[in-house]
């Protein structure tokens, strides 16, 4: 289904996002109880929205998908990369995600592995065939560009609820839908972002837009998500995610296709030692 239109751009994630897709560290403080008759605080409401959104995404077990990465520079020149994605849900912790590049030839065989965590920094590894070695991505370097795209390494996995502090801001119209607008602040001091503003619709809690502010609190990037489809009668996943860098004028669009849920993947496929043989 097609998404709504935002004022500034067409909107239409799970790895989505990767969607949208973000790393950080730390545990969110437990929300204080709300006494009868007291208004709900902005912090509690923002946290409740994040928790509700997570619950709706749980239970998928595993999925595979195809992805096309379209990189566009300020002058409009484009290049494309094709890759495959595998995701394995892990009970009590973050997901395991594997990205394997097939085209073009100069990146073929490159593999990126993420072990997401709720109560600590994500583990990330990158295999570069030209170097024939697996490189562990240091937590301090996760604000860097992922494979030359406008997505940072910390954008490449779904954000865990415990990795942020939340503040509900408002409800507002987003096309034909109504969206909650929530500010989330990374708890990891090594994050490349000072804060993020998140739009999700009130019906299905689908992610439609994220604004990323750098450590100087300037708007750095905007992620726009479009064209959601419902899979196995439960999980909404987007077909398109576009990240625009407002400082460089560059953009990266991720197009998703060929989703297969409850796919035949095994935990052994998500080990750093297997990245050289990733298929």
PDB file of N, CA, C and O in Angstrom, residues 139-217:
ATOM      1  N   UNK A 139      32.959   0.551  18.195  1.00  0.00           N
ATOM      2  CA  UNK A 139      31.792   1.348  18.594  1.00  0.00           C
ATOM      3  C   UNK A 139      31.988   2.830  18.312  1.00  0.00           C
ATOM      4  O   UNK A 139      31.039   3.546  17.977  1.00  0.00           O
ATOM      5  N   UNK A 140      33.212   3.301  18.414  1.00  0.00           N
ATOM      6  CA  UNK A 140      33.485   4.722  18.207  1.00  0.00           C
ATOM      7  C   UNK A 140      33.398   5.122  16.745  1.00  0.00           C
ATOM      8  O   UNK A 140      33.343   6.314  16.429  1.00  0.00           O
ATOM      9  N   UNK A 141      33.366   4.132  15.829  1.00  0.00           N
ATOM     10  CA  UNK A 141      33.362   4.428  14.402  1.00  0.00           C
ATOM     11  C   UNK A 141      32.010   4.194  13.741  1.00  0.00           C
ATOM     12  O   UNK A 141      31.912   4.240  12.517  1.00  0.00           O
ATOM     13  N   UNK A 142      30.962   3.978  14.527  1.00  0.00           N
ATOM     14  CA  UNK A 142      29.686   3.585  13.930  1.00  0.00           C
ATOM     15  C   UNK A 142      28.876   4.739  13.371  1.00  0.00           C
ATOM     16  O   UNK A 142      27.823   4.547  12.793  1.00  0.00           O
ATOM     17  N   UNK A 143      29.393   5.954  13.533  1.00  0.00           N
ATOM     18  CA  UNK A 143      28.745   7.088  12.881  1.00  0.00           C
ATOM     19  C   UNK A 143      29.263   7.266  11.458  1.00  0.00           C
ATOM     20  O   UNK A 143      28.767   8.115  10.714  1.00  0.00           O
ATOM     21  N   UNK A 144      30.238   6.435  11.054  1.00  0.00           N
ATOM     22  CA  UNK A 144      30.786   6.519   9.706  1.00  0.00           C
ATOM     23  C   UNK A 144      29.858   5.945   8.666  1.00  0.00           C
ATOM     24  O   UNK A 144      28.926   5.186   8.959  1.00  0.00           O
ATOM     25  N   UNK A 145      30.103   6.291   7.395  1.00  0.00           N
ATOM     26  CA  UNK A 145      29.268   5.857   6.280  1.00  0.00           C
ATOM     27  C   UNK A 145      29.378   4.363   6.037  1.00  0.00           C
ATOM     28  O   UNK A 145      30.480   3.799   6.009  1.00  0.00           O
ATOM     29  N   UNK A 146      28.237   3.708   5.854  1.00  0.00           N
ATOM     30  CA  UNK A 146      28.207   2.288   5.523  1.00  0.00           C
ATOM     31  C   UNK A 146      28.337   2.122   4.016  1.00  0.00           C
ATOM     32  O   UNK A 146      27.449   2.534   3.255  1.00  0.00           O
ATOM     33  N   UNK A 147      29.450   1.596   3.560  1.00  0.00           N
ATOM     34  CA  UNK A 147      29.699   1.289   2.149  1.00  0.00           C
ATOM     35  C   UNK A 147      29.464   2.490   1.238  1.00  0.00           C
ATOM     36  O   UNK A 147      28.915   2.363   0.147  1.00  0.00           O
ATOM     37  N   UNK A 148      29.856   3.677   1.703  1.00  0.00           N
ATOM     38  CA  UNK A 148      29.730   4.869   0.888  1.00  0.00           C
ATOM     39  C   UNK A 148      28.339   5.440   0.788  1.00  0.00           C
ATOM     40  O   UNK A 148      28.109   6.404   0.040  1.00  0.00           O
ATOM     41  N   UNK A 149      27.393   4.908   1.560  1.00  0.00           N
ATOM     42  CA  UNK A 149      26.003   5.365   1.504  1.00  0.00           C
ATOM     43  C   UNK A 149      25.773   6.470   2.526  1.00  0.00           C
ATOM     44  O   UNK A 149      26.655   6.819   3.309  1.00  0.00           O
ATOM     45  N   UNK A 150      24.562   7.018   2.536  1.00  0.00           N
ATOM     46  CA  UNK A 150      24.184   8.023   3.531  1.00  0.00           C
ATOM     47  C   UNK A 150      23.650   7.378   4.803  1.00  0.00           C
ATOM     48  O   UNK A 150      23.248   8.076   5.729  1.00  0.00           O
ATOM     49  N   UNK A 151      23.637   6.051   4.861  1.00  0.00           N
ATOM     50  CA  UNK A 151      23.315   5.332   6.084  1.00  0.00           C
ATOM     51  C   UNK A 151      24.604   5.093   6.852  1.00  0.00           C
ATOM     52  O   UNK A 151      25.603   4.628   6.289  1.00  0.00           O
ATOM     53  N   UNK A 152      24.592   5.423   8.124  1.00  0.00           N
ATOM     54  CA  UNK A 152      25.739   5.142   8.981  1.00  0.00           C
ATOM     55  C   UNK A 152      25.668   3.693   9.466  1.00  0.00           C
ATOM     56  O   UNK A 152      24.624   3.036   9.385  1.00  0.00           O
ATOM     57  N   UNK A 153      26.789   3.189   9.982  1.00  0.00           N
ATOM     58  CA  UNK A 153      26.767   1.839  10.542  1.00  0.00           C
ATOM     59  C   UNK A 153      25.709   1.720  11.629  1.00  0.00           C
ATOM     60  O   UNK A 153      25.041   0.690  11.762  1.00  0.00           O
ATOM     61  N   UNK A 154      25.530   2.773  12.422  1.00  0.00           N
ATOM     62  CA  UNK A 154      24.551   2.694  13.508  1.00  0.00           C
ATOM     63  C   UNK A 154      23.115   2.758  13.002  1.00  0.00           C
ATOM     64  O   UNK A 154      22.181   2.543  13.764  1.00  0.00           O
ATOM     65  N   UNK A 155      22.917   3.048  11.706  1.00  0.00           N
ATOM     66  CA  UNK A 155      21.579   3.054  11.119  1.00  0.00           C
ATOM     67  C   UNK A 155      21.171   1.681  10.598  1.00  0.00           C
ATOM     68  O   UNK A 155      20.028   1.512  10.170  1.00  0.00           O
ATOM     69  N   UNK A 156      22.092   0.724  10.580  1.00  0.00           N
ATOM     70  CA  UNK A 156      21.862  -0.510   9.842  1.00  0.00           C
ATOM     71  C   UNK A 156      21.161  -1.607  10.630  1.00  0.00           C
ATOM     72  O   UNK A 156      21.032  -2.718  10.138  1.00  0.00           O
ATOM     73  N   UNK A 157      20.713  -1.315  11.820  1.00  0.00           N
ATOM     74  CA  UNK A 157      19.903  -2.278  12.570  1.00  0.00           C
ATOM     75  C   UNK A 157      18.749  -1.544  13.223  1.00  0.00           C
ATOM     76  O   UNK A 157      18.858  -0.353  13.540  1.00  0.00           O
ATOM     77  N   UNK A 158      17.625  -2.219  13.450  1.00  0.00           N
ATOM     78  CA  UNK A 158      16.500  -1.558  14.109  1.00  0.00           C
ATOM     79  C   UNK A 158      16.889  -1.094  15.509  1.00  0.00           C
ATOM     80  O   UNK A 158      17.564  -1.819  16.246  1.00  0.00           O
ATOM     81  N   UNK A 159      16.499   0.096  15.901  1.00  0.00           N
ATOM     82  CA  UNK A 159      16.857   0.597  17.231  1.00  0.00           C
ATOM     83  C   UNK A 159      16.124  -0.161  18.332  1.00  0.00           C
ATOM     84  O   UNK A 159      14.930  -0.439  18.221  1.00  0.00           O
ATOM     85  N   UNK A 160      16.829  -0.509  19.376  1.00  0.00           N
ATOM     86  CA  UNK A 160      16.200  -1.143  20.529  1.00  0.00           C
ATOM     87  C   UNK A 160      15.625  -0.061  21.453  1.00  0.00           C
ATOM     88  O   UNK A 160      16.217   1.016  21.613  1.00  0.00           O
ATOM     89  N   UNK A 161      14.500  -0.356  22.054  1.00  0.00           N
ATOM     90  CA  UNK A 161      13.820   0.613  22.912  1.00  0.00           C
ATOM     91  C   UNK A 161      14.737   1.101  24.019  1.00  0.00           C
ATOM     92  O   UNK A 161      14.771   2.298  24.357  1.00  0.00           O
ATOM     93  N   UNK A 162      15.524   0.178  24.580  1.00  0.00           N
ATOM     94  CA  UNK A 162      16.367   0.505  25.729  1.00  0.00           C
ATOM     95  C   UNK A 162      17.537   1.427  25.385  1.00  0.00           C
ATOM     96  O   UNK A 162      18.241   1.887  26.291  1.00  0.00           O
ATOM     97  N   UNK A 163      17.752   1.701  24.124  1.00  0.00           N
ATOM     98  CA  UNK A 163      18.915   2.481  23.716  1.00  0.00           C
ATOM     99  C   UNK A 163      18.650   3.991  23.676  1.00  0.00           C
ATOM    100  O   UNK A 163      19.552   4.758  23.346  1.00  0.00           O
ATOM    101  N   UNK A 164      17.419   4.407  24.045  1.00  0.00           N
ATOM    102  CA  UNK A 164      17.048   5.819  23.912  1.00  0.00           C
ATOM    103  C   UNK A 164      16.255   6.326  25.114  1.00  0.00           C
ATOM    104  O   UNK A 164      15.633   5.552  25.848  1.00  0.00           O
ATOM    105  N   UNK A 165      16.276   7.628  25.277  1.00  0.00           N
ATOM    106  CA  UNK A 165      15.342   8.332  26.139  1.00  0.00           C
ATOM    107  C   UNK A 165      14.292   8.954  25.229  1.00  0.00           C
ATOM    108  O   UNK A 165      14.610   9.463  24.146  1.00  0.00           O
ATOM    109  N   UNK A 166      13.011   8.933  25.663  1.00  0.00           N
ATOM    110  CA  UNK A 166      11.911   9.341  24.788  1.00  0.00           C
ATOM    111  C   UNK A 166      11.164  10.542  25.348  1.00  0.00           C
ATOM    112  O   UNK A 166      11.049  10.717  26.562  1.00  0.00           O
ATOM    113  N   UNK A 167      10.615  11.331  24.420  1.00  0.00           N
ATOM    114  CA  UNK A 167       9.794  12.488  24.785  1.00  0.00           C
ATOM    115  C   UNK A 167       8.704  12.635  23.721  1.00  0.00           C
ATOM    116  O   UNK A 167       8.991  12.930  22.558  1.00  0.00           O
ATOM    117  N   UNK A 168       7.474  12.393  24.118  1.00  0.00           N
ATOM    118  CA  UNK A 168       6.355  12.616  23.196  1.00  0.00           C
ATOM    119  C   UNK A 168       6.204  14.114  22.955  1.00  0.00           C
ATOM    120  O   UNK A 168       6.210  14.912  23.895  1.00  0.00           O
ATOM    121  N   UNK A 169       6.062  14.509  21.687  1.00  0.00           N
ATOM    122  CA  UNK A 169       5.941  15.922  21.341  1.00  0.00           C
ATOM    123  C   UNK A 169       4.515  16.317  20.980  1.00  0.00           C
ATOM    124  O   UNK A 169       3.973  17.289  21.502  1.00  0.00           O
ATOM    125  N   UNK A 170       3.872  15.542  20.081  1.00  0.00           N
ATOM    126  CA  UNK A 170       2.544  15.944  19.604  1.00  0.00           C
ATOM    127  C   UNK A 170       1.993  14.867  18.674  1.00  0.00           C
ATOM    128  O   UNK A 170       2.710  13.954  18.260  1.00  0.00           O
ATOM    129  N   UNK A 171       0.719  14.999  18.347  1.00  0.00           N
ATOM    130  CA  UNK A 171       0.108  14.291  17.228  1.00  0.00           C
ATOM    131  C   UNK A 171      -0.082  15.288  16.102  1.00  0.00           C
ATOM    132  O   UNK A 171      -0.373  16.466  16.351  1.00  0.00           O
ATOM    133  N   UNK A 172       0.054  14.829  14.857  1.00  0.00           N
ATOM    134  CA  UNK A 172      -0.190  15.713  13.727  1.00  0.00           C
ATOM    135  C   UNK A 172      -0.592  14.896  12.512  1.00  0.00           C
ATOM    136  O   UNK A 172      -0.322  13.692  12.427  1.00  0.00           O
ATOM    137  N   UNK A 173      -1.253  15.560  11.570  1.00  0.00           N
ATOM    138  CA  UNK A 173      -1.665  14.900  10.339  1.00  0.00           C
ATOM    139  C   UNK A 173      -0.436  14.583   9.493  1.00  0.00           C
ATOM    140  O   UNK A 173       0.492  15.379   9.390  1.00  0.00           O
ATOM    141  N   UNK A 174      -0.431  13.386   8.912  1.00  0.00           N
ATOM    142  CA  UNK A 174       0.589  13.026   7.923  1.00  0.00           C
ATOM    143  C   UNK A 174      -0.144  12.387   6.746  1.00  0.00           C
ATOM    144  O   UNK A 174      -0.429  11.207   6.747  1.00  0.00           O
ATOM    145  N   UNK A 175      -0.476  13.242   5.779  1.00  0.00           N
ATOM    146  CA  UNK A 175      -1.315  12.785   4.687  1.00  0.00           C
ATOM    147  C   UNK A 175      -2.690  12.448   5.206  1.00  0.00           C
ATOM    148  O   UNK A 175      -3.314  13.234   5.928  1.00  0.00           O
ATOM    149  N   UNK A 176      -3.180  11.277   4.875  1.00  0.00           N
ATOM    150  CA  UNK A 176      -4.500  10.836   5.311  1.00  0.00           C
ATOM    151  C   UNK A 176      -4.469  10.201   6.697  1.00  0.00           C
ATOM    152  O   UNK A 176      -5.525   9.844   7.244  1.00  0.00           O
ATOM    153  N   UNK A 177      -3.297  10.044   7.257  1.00  0.00           N
ATOM    154  CA  UNK A 177      -3.146   9.407   8.562  1.00  0.00           C
ATOM    155  C   UNK A 177      -2.870  10.450   9.637  1.00  0.00           C
ATOM    156  O   UNK A 177      -2.614  11.617   9.356  1.00  0.00           O
ATOM    157  N   UNK A 178      -2.915   9.986  10.879  1.00  0.00           N
ATOM    158  CA  UNK A 178      -2.458  10.790  12.018  1.00  0.00           C
ATOM    159  C   UNK A 178      -1.205  10.140  12.574  1.00  0.00           C
ATOM    160  O   UNK A 178      -1.169   8.919  12.773  1.00  0.00           O
ATOM    161  N   UNK A 179      -0.186  10.951  12.819  1.00  0.00           N
ATOM    162  CA  UNK A 179       1.089  10.417  13.310  1.00  0.00           C
ATOM    163  C   UNK A 179       1.410  10.979  14.687  1.00  0.00           C
ATOM    164  O   UNK A 179       1.131  12.147  14.981  1.00  0.00           O
ATOM    165  N   UNK A 180       2.012  10.141  15.524  1.00  0.00           N
ATOM    166  CA  UNK A 180       2.646  10.638  16.734  1.00  0.00           C
ATOM    167  C   UNK A 180       4.034  11.147  16.349  1.00  0.00           C
ATOM    168  O   UNK A 180       4.697  10.595  15.462  1.00  0.00           O
ATOM    169  N   UNK A 181       4.476  12.191  17.014  1.00  0.00           N
ATOM    170  CA  UNK A 181       5.812  12.741  16.797  1.00  0.00           C
ATOM    171  C   UNK A 181       6.546  12.630  18.131  1.00  0.00           C
ATOM    172  O   UNK A 181       6.129  13.213  19.131  1.00  0.00           O
ATOM    173  N   UNK A 182       7.620  11.859  18.137  1.00  0.00           N
ATOM    174  CA  UNK A 182       8.359  11.549  19.363  1.00  0.00           C
ATOM    175  C   UNK A 182       9.831  11.882  19.160  1.00  0.00           C
ATOM    176  O   UNK A 182      10.412  11.552  18.122  1.00  0.00           O
ATOM    177  N   UNK A 183      10.417  12.516  20.158  1.00  0.00           N
ATOM    178  CA  UNK A 183      11.856  12.755  20.152  1.00  0.00           C
ATOM    179  C   UNK A 183      12.534  11.638  20.931  1.00  0.00           C
ATOM    180  O   UNK A 183      12.123  11.315  22.048  1.00  0.00           O
ATOM    181  N   UNK A 184      13.546  11.034  20.322  1.00  0.00           N
ATOM    182  CA  UNK A 184      14.320  10.025  21.046  1.00  0.00           C
ATOM    183  C   UNK A 184      15.788  10.445  21.048  1.00  0.00           C
ATOM    184  O   UNK A 184      16.345  10.891  20.047  1.00  0.00           O
ATOM    185  N   UNK A 185      16.413  10.297  22.208  1.00  0.00           N
ATOM    186  CA  UNK A 185      17.783  10.736  22.414  1.00  0.00           C
ATOM    187  C   UNK A 185      18.658   9.521  22.704  1.00  0.00           C
ATOM    188  O   UNK A 185      18.397   8.787  23.668  1.00  0.00           O
ATOM    189  N   UNK A 186      19.678   9.255  21.877  1.00  0.00           N
ATOM    190  CA  UNK A 186      20.542   8.098  22.134  1.00  0.00           C
ATOM    191  C   UNK A 186      21.229   8.198  23.490  1.00  0.00           C
ATOM    192  O   UNK A 186      21.688   9.264  23.895  1.00  0.00           O
ATOM    193  N   UNK A 187      21.283   7.078  24.204  1.00  0.00           N
ATOM    194  CA  UNK A 187      21.970   7.032  25.482  1.00  0.00           C
ATOM    195  C   UNK A 187      23.470   6.797  25.320  1.00  0.00           C
ATOM    196  O   UNK A 187      24.230   7.040  26.261  1.00  0.00           O
ATOM    197  N   UNK A 188      23.882   6.348  24.137  1.00  0.00           N
ATOM    198  CA  UNK A 188      25.295   6.092  23.880  1.00  0.00           C
ATOM    199  C   UNK A 188      25.995   7.410  23.556  1.00  0.00           C
ATOM    200  O   UNK A 188      25.684   8.052  22.550  1.00  0.00           O
ATOM    201  N   UNK A 189      26.953   7.838  24.356  1.00  0.00           N
ATOM    202  CA  UNK A 189      27.658   9.094  24.071  1.00  0.00           C
ATOM    203  C   UNK A 189      28.480   9.033  22.792  1.00  0.00           C
ATOM    204  O   UNK A 189      28.888  10.066  22.266  1.00  0.00           O
ATOM    205  N   UNK A 190      28.697   7.825  22.260  1.00  0.00           N
ATOM    206  CA  UNK A 190      29.463   7.678  21.021  1.00  0.00           C
ATOM    207  C   UNK A 190      28.584   7.748  19.778  1.00  0.00           C
ATOM    208  O   UNK A 190      29.090   7.657  18.657  1.00  0.00           O
ATOM    209  N   UNK A 191      27.287   7.904  19.953  1.00  0.00           N
ATOM    210  CA  UNK A 191      26.405   8.021  18.799  1.00  0.00           C
ATOM    211  C   UNK A 191      26.742   9.272  18.000  1.00  0.00           C
ATOM    212  O   UNK A 191      27.162  10.294  18.549  1.00  0.00           O
ATOM    213  N   UNK A 192      26.534   9.198  16.691  1.00  0.00           N
ATOM    214  CA  UNK A 192      26.738  10.368  15.853  1.00  0.00           C
ATOM    215  C   UNK A 192      25.597  11.348  15.916  1.00  0.00           C
ATOM    216  O   UNK A 192      25.674  12.436  15.321  1.00  0.00           O
ATOM    217  N   UNK A 193      24.527  11.006  16.635  1.00  0.00           N
ATOM    218  CA  UNK A 193      23.330  11.841  16.693  1.00  0.00           C
ATOM    219  C   UNK A 193      23.093  12.361  18.104  1.00  0.00           C
ATOM    220  O   UNK A 193      23.219  11.630  19.087  1.00  0.00           O
ATOM    221  N   UNK A 194      22.697  13.612  18.166  1.00  0.00           N
ATOM    222  CA  UNK A 194      22.300  14.181  19.453  1.00  0.00           C
ATOM    223  C   UNK A 194      20.861  13.799  19.780  1.00  0.00           C
ATOM    224  O   UNK A 194      20.526  13.517  20.937  1.00  0.00           O
ATOM    225  N   UNK A 195      20.010  13.804  18.744  1.00  0.00           N
ATOM    226  CA  UNK A 195      18.616  13.430  18.938  1.00  0.00           C
ATOM    227  C   UNK A 195      18.007  13.077  17.588  1.00  0.00           C
ATOM    228  O   UNK A 195      18.571  13.380  16.528  1.00  0.00           O
ATOM    229  N   UNK A 196      16.835  12.436  17.641  1.00  0.00           N
ATOM    230  CA  UNK A 196      16.101  12.050  16.439  1.00  0.00           C
ATOM    231  C   UNK A 196      14.618  12.349  16.665  1.00  0.00           C
ATOM    232  O   UNK A 196      14.112  12.148  17.774  1.00  0.00           O
ATOM    233  N   UNK A 197      13.948  12.823  15.626  1.00  0.00           N
ATOM    234  CA  UNK A 197      12.507  13.061  15.685  1.00  0.00           C
ATOM    235  C   UNK A 197      11.834  12.018  14.797  1.00  0.00           C
ATOM    236  O   UNK A 197      12.179  11.880  13.619  1.00  0.00           O
ATOM    237  N   UNK A 198      10.875  11.290  15.363  1.00  0.00           N
ATOM    238  CA  UNK A 198      10.302  10.107  14.721  1.00  0.00           C
ATOM    239  C   UNK A 198       8.804  10.292  14.510  1.00  0.00           C
ATOM    240  O   UNK A 198       8.068  10.652  15.443  1.00  0.00           O
ATOM    241  N   UNK A 199       8.336  10.023  13.267  1.00  0.00           N
ATOM    242  CA  UNK A 199       6.914  10.034  12.934  1.00  0.00           C
ATOM    243  C   UNK A 199       6.439   8.604  12.734  1.00  0.00           C
ATOM    244  O   UNK A 199       7.003   7.860  11.921  1.00  0.00           O
ATOM    245  N   UNK A 200       5.383   8.199  13.475  1.00  0.00           N
ATOM    246  CA  UNK A 200       4.751   6.893  13.313  1.00  0.00           C
ATOM    247  C   UNK A 200       3.245   7.072  13.299  1.00  0.00           C
ATOM    248  O   UNK A 200       2.711   7.860  14.089  1.00  0.00           O
ATOM    249  N   UNK A 201       2.560   6.317  12.436  1.00  0.00           N
ATOM    250  CA  UNK A 201       1.100   6.482  12.402  1.00  0.00           C
ATOM    251  C   UNK A 201       0.459   5.834  13.619  1.00  0.00           C
ATOM    252  O   UNK A 201       0.970   4.864  14.188  1.00  0.00           O
ATOM    253  N   UNK A 202      -0.655   6.396  14.031  1.00  0.00           N
ATOM    254  CA  UNK A 202      -1.322   5.929  15.249  1.00  0.00           C
ATOM    255  C   UNK A 202      -2.082   4.628  15.037  1.00  0.00           C
ATOM    256  O   UNK A 202      -2.426   3.954  16.010  1.00  0.00           O
ATOM    257  N   UNK A 203      -2.357   4.255  13.775  1.00  0.00           N
ATOM    258  CA  UNK A 203      -3.114   3.030  13.506  1.00  0.00           C
ATOM    259  C   UNK A 203      -2.260   1.774  13.670  1.00  0.00           C
ATOM    260  O   UNK A 203      -2.621   0.853  14.402  1.00  0.00           O
ATOM    261  N   UNK A 204      -1.127   1.735  12.982  1.00  0.00           N
ATOM    262  CA  UNK A 204      -0.288   0.534  12.957  1.00  0.00           C
ATOM    263  C   UNK A 204       1.108   0.770  13.513  1.00  0.00           C
ATOM    264  O   UNK A 204       1.931  -0.138  13.526  1.00  0.00           O
ATOM    265  N   UNK A 205       1.405   1.994  13.940  1.00  0.00           N
ATOM    266  CA  UNK A 205       2.728   2.369  14.459  1.00  0.00           C
ATOM    267  C   UNK A 205       3.838   2.092  13.448  1.00  0.00           C
ATOM    268  O   UNK A 205       4.949   1.682  13.809  1.00  0.00           O
ATOM    269  N   UNK A 206       3.533   2.312  12.168  1.00  0.00           N
ATOM    270  CA  UNK A 206       4.542   2.206  11.119  1.00  0.00           C
ATOM    271  C   UNK A 206       5.395   3.471  11.102  1.00  0.00           C
ATOM    272  O   UNK A 206       4.895   4.568  11.271  1.00  0.00           O
ATOM    273  N   UNK A 207       6.674   3.271  10.875  1.00  0.00           N
ATOM    274  CA  UNK A 207       7.612   4.384  10.808  1.00  0.00           C
ATOM    275  C   UNK A 207       7.529   5.030   9.426  1.00  0.00           C
ATOM    276  O   UNK A 207       7.643   4.351   8.405  1.00  0.00           O
ATOM    277  N   UNK A 208       7.354   6.374   9.398  1.00  0.00           N
ATOM    278  CA  UNK A 208       7.255   7.088   8.126  1.00  0.00           C
ATOM    279  C   UNK A 208       8.396   8.071   7.898  1.00  0.00           C
ATOM    280  O   UNK A 208       8.795   8.307   6.762  1.00  0.00           O
ATOM    281  N   UNK A 209       8.896   8.648   8.959  1.00  0.00           N
ATOM    282  CA  UNK A 209       9.963   9.622   8.782  1.00  0.00           C
ATOM    283  C   UNK A 209      10.786   9.731  10.057  1.00  0.00           C
ATOM    284  O   UNK A 209      10.259   9.599  11.162  1.00  0.00           O
ATOM    285  N   UNK A 210      12.103   9.981   9.876  1.00  0.00           N
ATOM    286  CA  UNK A 210      12.985  10.257  11.002  1.00  0.00           C
ATOM    287  C   UNK A 210      13.902  11.413  10.605  1.00  0.00           C
ATOM    288  O   UNK A 210      14.488  11.397   9.517  1.00  0.00           O
ATOM    289  N   UNK A 211      14.005  12.394  11.479  1.00  0.00           N
ATOM    290  CA  UNK A 211      14.981  13.463  11.311  1.00  0.00           C
ATOM    291  C   UNK A 211      16.128  13.222  12.280  1.00  0.00           C
ATOM    292  O   UNK A 211      15.906  13.008  13.477  1.00  0.00           O
ATOM    293  N   UNK A 212      17.355  13.271  11.763  1.00  0.00           N
ATOM    294  CA  UNK A 212      18.543  13.012  12.559  1.00  0.00           C
ATOM    295  C   UNK A 212      19.311  14.318  12.766  1.00  0.00           C
ATOM    296  O   UNK A 212      19.679  14.981  11.785  1.00  0.00           O
ATOM    297  N   UNK A 213      19.583  14.663  14.013  1.00  0.00           N
ATOM    298  CA  UNK A 213      20.307  15.878  14.349  1.00  0.00           C
ATOM    299  C   UNK A 213      21.694  15.500  14.855  1.00  0.00           C
ATOM    300  O   UNK A 213      21.841  14.598  15.687  1.00  0.00           O
ATOM    301  N   UNK A 214      22.717  16.210  14.345  1.00  0.00           N
ATOM    302  CA  UNK A 214      24.081  15.893  14.730  1.00  0.00           C
ATOM    303  C   UNK A 214      24.387  16.422  16.128  1.00  0.00           C
ATOM    304  O   UNK A 214      23.523  16.995  16.804  1.00  0.00           O
ATOM    305  N   UNK A 215      25.625  16.244  16.566  1.00  0.00           N
ATOM    306  CA  UNK A 215      25.989  16.616  17.926  1.00  0.00           C
ATOM    307  C   UNK A 215      25.960  18.123  18.156  1.00  0.00           C
ATOM    308  O   UNK A 215      25.935  18.574  19.300  1.00  0.00           O
ATOM    309  N   UNK A 216      25.929  18.906  17.106  1.00  0.00           N
ATOM    310  CA  UNK A 216      25.757  20.357  17.247  1.00  0.00           C
ATOM    311  C   UNK A 216      24.283  20.745  17.219  1.00  0.00           C
ATOM    312  O   UNK A 216      23.939  21.917  17.275  1.00  0.00           O
ATOM    313  N   UNK A 217      23.410  19.738  17.105  1.00  0.00           N
ATOM    314  CA  UNK A 217      21.958  19.897  17.049  1.00  0.00           C
ATOM    315  C   UNK A 217      21.497  20.550  15.751  1.00  0.00           C
ATOM    316  O   UNK A 217      20.453  21.199  15.699  1.00  0.00           O
TER     317      UNK A 217
END
